[in-house]
PDB file of C-alpha atoms in Angstrom:
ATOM      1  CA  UNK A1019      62.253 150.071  38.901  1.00 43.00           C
ATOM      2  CA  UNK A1020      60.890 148.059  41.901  1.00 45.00           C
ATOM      3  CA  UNK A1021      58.280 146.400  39.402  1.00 46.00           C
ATOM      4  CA  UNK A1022      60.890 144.696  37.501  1.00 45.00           C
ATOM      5  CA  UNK A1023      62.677 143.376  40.588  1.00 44.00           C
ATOM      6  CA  UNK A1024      59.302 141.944  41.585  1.00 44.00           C
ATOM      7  CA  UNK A1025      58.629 140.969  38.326  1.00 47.00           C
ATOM      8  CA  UNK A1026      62.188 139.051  37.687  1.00 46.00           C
ATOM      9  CA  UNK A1027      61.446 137.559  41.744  1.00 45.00           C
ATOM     10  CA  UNK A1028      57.994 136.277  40.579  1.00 49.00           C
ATOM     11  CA  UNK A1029      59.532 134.970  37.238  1.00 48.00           C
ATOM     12  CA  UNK A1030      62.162 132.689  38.987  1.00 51.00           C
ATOM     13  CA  UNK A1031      59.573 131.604  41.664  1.00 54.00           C
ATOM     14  CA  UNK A1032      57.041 130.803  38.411  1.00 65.00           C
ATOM     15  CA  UNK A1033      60.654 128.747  36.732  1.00 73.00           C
ATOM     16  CA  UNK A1034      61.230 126.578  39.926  1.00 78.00           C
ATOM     17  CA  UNK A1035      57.670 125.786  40.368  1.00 82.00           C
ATOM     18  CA  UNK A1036      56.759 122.389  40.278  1.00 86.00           C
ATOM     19  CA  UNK A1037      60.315 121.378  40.031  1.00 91.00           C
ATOM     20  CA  UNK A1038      62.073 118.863  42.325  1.00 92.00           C
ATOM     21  CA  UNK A1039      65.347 117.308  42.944  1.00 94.00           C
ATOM     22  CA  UNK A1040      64.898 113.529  43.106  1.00 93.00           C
ATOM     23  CA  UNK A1041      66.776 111.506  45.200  1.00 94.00           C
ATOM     24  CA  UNK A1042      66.566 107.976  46.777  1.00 91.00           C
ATOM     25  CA  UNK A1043      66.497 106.055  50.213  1.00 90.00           C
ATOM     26  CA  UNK A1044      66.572 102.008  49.715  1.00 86.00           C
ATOM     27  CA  UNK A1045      64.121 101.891  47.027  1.00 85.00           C
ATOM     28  CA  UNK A1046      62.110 104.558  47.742  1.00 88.00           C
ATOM     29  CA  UNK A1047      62.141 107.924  45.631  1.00 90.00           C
ATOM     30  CA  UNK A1048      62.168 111.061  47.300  1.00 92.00           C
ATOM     31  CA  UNK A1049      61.830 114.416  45.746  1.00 93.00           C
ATOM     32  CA  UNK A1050      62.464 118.168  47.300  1.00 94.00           C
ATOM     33  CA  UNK A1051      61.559 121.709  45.536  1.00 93.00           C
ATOM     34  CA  UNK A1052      64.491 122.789  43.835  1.00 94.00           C
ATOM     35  CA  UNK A1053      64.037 126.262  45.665  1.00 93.00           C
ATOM     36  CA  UNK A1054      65.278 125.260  48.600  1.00 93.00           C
ATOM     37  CA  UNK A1055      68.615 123.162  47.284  1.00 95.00           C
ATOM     38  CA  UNK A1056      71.213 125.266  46.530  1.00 94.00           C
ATOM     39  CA  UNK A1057      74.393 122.817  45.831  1.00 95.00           C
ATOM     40  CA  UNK A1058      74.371 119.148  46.082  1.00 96.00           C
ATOM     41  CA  UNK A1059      78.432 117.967  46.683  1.00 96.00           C
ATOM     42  CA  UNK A1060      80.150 114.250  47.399  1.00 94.00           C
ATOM     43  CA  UNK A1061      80.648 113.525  51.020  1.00 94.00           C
ATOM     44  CA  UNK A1062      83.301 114.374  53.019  1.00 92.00           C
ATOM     45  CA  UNK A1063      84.489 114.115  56.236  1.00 93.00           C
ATOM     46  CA  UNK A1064      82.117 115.547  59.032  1.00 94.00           C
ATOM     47  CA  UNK A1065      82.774 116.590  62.418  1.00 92.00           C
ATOM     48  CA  UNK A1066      81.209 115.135  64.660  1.00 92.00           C
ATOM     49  CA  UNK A1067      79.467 116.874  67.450  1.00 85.00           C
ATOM     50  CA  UNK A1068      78.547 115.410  70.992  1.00 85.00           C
ATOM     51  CA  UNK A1069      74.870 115.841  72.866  1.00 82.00           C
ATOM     52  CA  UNK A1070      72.667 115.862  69.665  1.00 83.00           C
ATOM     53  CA  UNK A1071      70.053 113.523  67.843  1.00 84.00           C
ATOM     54  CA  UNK A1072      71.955 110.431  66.166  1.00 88.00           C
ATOM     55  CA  UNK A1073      71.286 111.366  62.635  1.00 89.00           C
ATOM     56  CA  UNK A1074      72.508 115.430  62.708  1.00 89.00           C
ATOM     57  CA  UNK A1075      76.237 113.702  62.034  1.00 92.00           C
ATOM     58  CA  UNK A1076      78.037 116.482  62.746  1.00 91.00           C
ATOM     59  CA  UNK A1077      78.511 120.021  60.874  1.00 92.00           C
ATOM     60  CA  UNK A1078      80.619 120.664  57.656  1.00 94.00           C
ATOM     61  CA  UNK A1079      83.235 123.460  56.232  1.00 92.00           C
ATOM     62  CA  UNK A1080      82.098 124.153  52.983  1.00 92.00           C
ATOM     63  CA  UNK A1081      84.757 126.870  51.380  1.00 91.00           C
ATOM     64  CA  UNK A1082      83.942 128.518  55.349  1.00 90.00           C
ATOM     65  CA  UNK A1083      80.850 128.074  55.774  1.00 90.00           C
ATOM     66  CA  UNK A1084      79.787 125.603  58.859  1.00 89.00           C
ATOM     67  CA  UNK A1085      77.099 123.430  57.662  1.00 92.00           C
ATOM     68  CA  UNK A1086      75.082 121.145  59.658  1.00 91.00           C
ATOM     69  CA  UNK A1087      74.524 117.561  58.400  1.00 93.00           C
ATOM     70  CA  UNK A1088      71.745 115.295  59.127  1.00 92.00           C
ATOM     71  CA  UNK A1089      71.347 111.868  57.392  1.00 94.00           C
ATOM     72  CA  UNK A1090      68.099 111.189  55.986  1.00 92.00           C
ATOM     73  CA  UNK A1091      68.040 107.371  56.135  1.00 91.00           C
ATOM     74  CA  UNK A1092      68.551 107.955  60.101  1.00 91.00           C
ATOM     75  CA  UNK A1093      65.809 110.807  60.606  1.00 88.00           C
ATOM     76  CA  UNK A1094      63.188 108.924  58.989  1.00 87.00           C
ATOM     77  CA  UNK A1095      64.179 105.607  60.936  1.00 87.00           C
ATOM     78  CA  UNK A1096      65.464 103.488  58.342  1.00 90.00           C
ATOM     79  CA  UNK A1097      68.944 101.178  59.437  1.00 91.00           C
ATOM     80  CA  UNK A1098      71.991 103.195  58.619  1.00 91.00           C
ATOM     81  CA  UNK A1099      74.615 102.065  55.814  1.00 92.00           C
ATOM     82  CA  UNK A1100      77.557 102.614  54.570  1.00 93.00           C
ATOM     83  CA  UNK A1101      78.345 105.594  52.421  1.00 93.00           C
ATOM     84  CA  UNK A1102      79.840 105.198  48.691  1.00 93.00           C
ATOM     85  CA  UNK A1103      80.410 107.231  45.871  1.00 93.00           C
ATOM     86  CA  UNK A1104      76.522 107.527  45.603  1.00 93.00           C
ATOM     87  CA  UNK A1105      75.883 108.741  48.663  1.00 95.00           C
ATOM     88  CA  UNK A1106      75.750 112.876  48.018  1.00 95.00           C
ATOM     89  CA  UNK A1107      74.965 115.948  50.883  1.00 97.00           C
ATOM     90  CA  UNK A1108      72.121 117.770  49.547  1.00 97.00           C
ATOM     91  CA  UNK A1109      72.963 121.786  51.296  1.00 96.00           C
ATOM     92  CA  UNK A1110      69.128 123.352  51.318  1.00 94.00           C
ATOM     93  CA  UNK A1111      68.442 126.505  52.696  1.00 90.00           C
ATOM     94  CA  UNK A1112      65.577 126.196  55.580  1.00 82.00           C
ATOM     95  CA  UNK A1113      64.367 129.344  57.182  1.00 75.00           C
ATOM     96  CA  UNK A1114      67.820 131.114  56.753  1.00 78.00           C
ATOM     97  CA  UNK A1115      69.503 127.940  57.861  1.00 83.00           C
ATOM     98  CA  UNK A1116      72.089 125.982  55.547  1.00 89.00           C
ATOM     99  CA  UNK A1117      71.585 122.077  56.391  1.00 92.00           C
ATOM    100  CA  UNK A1118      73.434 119.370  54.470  1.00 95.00           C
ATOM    101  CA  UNK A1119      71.415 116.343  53.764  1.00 95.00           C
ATOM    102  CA  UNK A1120      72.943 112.930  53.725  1.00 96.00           C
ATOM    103  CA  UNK A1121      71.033 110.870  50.534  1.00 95.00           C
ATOM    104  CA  UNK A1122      71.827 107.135  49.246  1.00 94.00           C
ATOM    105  CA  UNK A1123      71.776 108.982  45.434  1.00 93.00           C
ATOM    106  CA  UNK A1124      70.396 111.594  43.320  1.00 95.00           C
ATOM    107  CA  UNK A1125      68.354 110.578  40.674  1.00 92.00           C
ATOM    108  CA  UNK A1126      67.123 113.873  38.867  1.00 91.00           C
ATOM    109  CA  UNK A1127      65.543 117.193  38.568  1.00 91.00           C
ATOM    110  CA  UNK A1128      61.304 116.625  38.056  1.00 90.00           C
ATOM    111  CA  UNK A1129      58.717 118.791  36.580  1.00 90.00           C
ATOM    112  CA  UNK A1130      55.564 117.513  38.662  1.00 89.00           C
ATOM    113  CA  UNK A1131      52.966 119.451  37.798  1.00 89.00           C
ATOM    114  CA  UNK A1132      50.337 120.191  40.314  1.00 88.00           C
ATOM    115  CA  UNK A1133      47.629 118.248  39.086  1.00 88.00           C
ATOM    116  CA  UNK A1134      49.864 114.830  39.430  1.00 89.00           C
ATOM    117  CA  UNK A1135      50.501 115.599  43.359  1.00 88.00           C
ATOM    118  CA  UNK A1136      48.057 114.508  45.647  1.00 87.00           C
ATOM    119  CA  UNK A1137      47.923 114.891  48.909  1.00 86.00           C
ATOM    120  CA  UNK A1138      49.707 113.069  51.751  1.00 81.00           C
ATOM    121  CA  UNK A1139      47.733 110.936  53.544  1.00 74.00           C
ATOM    122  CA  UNK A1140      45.598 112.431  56.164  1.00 68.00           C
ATOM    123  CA  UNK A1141      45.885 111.315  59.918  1.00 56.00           C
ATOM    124  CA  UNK A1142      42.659 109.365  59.629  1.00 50.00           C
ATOM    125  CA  UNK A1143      44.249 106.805  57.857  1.00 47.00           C
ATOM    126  CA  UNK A1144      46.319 106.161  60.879  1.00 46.00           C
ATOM    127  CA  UNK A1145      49.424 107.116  58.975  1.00 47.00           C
ATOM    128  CA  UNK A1146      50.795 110.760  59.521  1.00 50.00           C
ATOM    129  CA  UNK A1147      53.928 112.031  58.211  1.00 70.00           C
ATOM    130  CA  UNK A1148      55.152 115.645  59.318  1.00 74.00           C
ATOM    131  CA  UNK A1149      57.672 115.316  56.535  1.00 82.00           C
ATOM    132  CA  UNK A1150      55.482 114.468  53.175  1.00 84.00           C
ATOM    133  CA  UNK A1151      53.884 117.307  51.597  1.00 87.00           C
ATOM    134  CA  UNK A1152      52.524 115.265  48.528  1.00 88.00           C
ATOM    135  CA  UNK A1153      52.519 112.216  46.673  1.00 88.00           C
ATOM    136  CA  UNK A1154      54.274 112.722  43.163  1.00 90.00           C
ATOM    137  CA  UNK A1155      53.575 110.898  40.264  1.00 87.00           C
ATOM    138  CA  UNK A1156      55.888 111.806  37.448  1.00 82.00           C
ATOM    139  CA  UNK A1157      57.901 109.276  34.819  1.00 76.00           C
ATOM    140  CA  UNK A1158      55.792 105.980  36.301  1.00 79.00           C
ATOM    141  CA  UNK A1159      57.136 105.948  39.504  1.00 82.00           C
ATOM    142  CA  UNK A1160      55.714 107.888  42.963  1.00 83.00           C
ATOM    143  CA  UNK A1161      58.046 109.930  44.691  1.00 86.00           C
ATOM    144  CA  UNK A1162      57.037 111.042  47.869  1.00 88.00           C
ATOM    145  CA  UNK A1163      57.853 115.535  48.204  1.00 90.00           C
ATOM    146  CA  UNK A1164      58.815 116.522  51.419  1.00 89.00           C
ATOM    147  CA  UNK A1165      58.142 119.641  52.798  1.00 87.00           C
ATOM    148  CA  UNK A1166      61.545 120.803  53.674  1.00 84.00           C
ATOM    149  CA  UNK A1167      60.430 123.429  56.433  1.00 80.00           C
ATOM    150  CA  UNK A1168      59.351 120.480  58.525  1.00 78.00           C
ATOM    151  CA  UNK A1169      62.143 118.449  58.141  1.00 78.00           C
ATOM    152  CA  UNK A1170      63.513 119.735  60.842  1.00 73.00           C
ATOM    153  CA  UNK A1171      61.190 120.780  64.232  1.00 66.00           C
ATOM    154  CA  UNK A1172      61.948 124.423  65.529  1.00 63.00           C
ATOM    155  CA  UNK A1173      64.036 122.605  68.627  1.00 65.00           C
ATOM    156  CA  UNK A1174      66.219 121.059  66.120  1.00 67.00           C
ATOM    157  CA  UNK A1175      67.076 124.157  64.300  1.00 65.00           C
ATOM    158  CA  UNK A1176      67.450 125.698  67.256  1.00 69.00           C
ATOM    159  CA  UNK A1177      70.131 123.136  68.627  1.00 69.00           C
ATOM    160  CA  UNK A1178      71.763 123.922  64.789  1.00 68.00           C
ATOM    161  CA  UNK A1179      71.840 127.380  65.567  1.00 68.00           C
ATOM    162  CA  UNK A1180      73.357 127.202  68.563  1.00 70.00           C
ATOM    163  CA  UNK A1181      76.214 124.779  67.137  1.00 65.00           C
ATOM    164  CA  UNK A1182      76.620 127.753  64.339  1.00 64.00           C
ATOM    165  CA  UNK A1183      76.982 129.962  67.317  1.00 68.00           C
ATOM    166  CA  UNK A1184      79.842 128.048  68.578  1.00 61.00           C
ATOM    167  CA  UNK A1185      81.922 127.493  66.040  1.00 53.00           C
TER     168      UNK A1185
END
């Protein structure tokens, strides 16, 4: 019996493989492994909570769950905007954590198979990126995969936790 639960684990692990939800900052593509996204919804309105980073925007009820949400555009230092019916809040699940993610748009769902990912440039080249795990190339365009368990540092999912503690 607990070879077909591993079994049926291994085959949905084997289904989202390679698979990543596409989404765009300015006119850059971004993509994220499907594994960790586990609703994308329209904005809405966020609390806002005092003494943290500028782009964690505040935290969420989503049908009673408090969600953190962090914009994107401000973590990776681009100028902020205004948000339209585009913009979308991305919840992934990151080490047991729920975190909304503020995006300009989602384009799609990818299949980028391994051999068309290369790796992120190495610190030699002067530019480092904790975010990227890969360069994508997939339908003529480059998307750049981030490595959503470094999106956010351990202090910052710490400060998360303890706003989940408080509410």
């Amino acid at each position: 019996m607990a070879e077909n639960v591993v079994d049926n684990y291994n085959l949905e692990e084997d289904t989202q493989h390679g698979r990543f939800l596409t989404f765009s900052l300015e006119e850059e593509v971004f993509g994220i492994e499907i594994k960790y996204v586990t609703e994308i919804i329209g904005m809405q309105s966020i609390t806002k909570v005092p003494e943290v980073p500028t782009y964690i925007k505040g935290i969420i009820n989503l049908r009673g769950k408090i969600i953190p949400v962090l914009d994107v555009r401000l973590q990776f230092g681009k100028e902020p905007v205004d948000y339209n019916d585009r913009t979308c809040i991305v919840v992934i699940d990151i080490e047991a954590v729920s975190v909304g993610l503020i995006v300009d748009n989602v384009e799609e769902v990818l299949t980028i198979d391994d051999e068309e990912i290369a790796p992120p440039p190495s610190n030699k080249t002067g530019f480092e990126n904790r975010f990227m795990k890969g360069i994508g190339k997939a339908g003529g365009k480059v998307q750049l995969l981030l490595d959503c368990e470094r999106l956010l540092k351990n202090e910052e999912i710490e400060v998360i936790e303890e706003l989940l503690e408080e509410k």
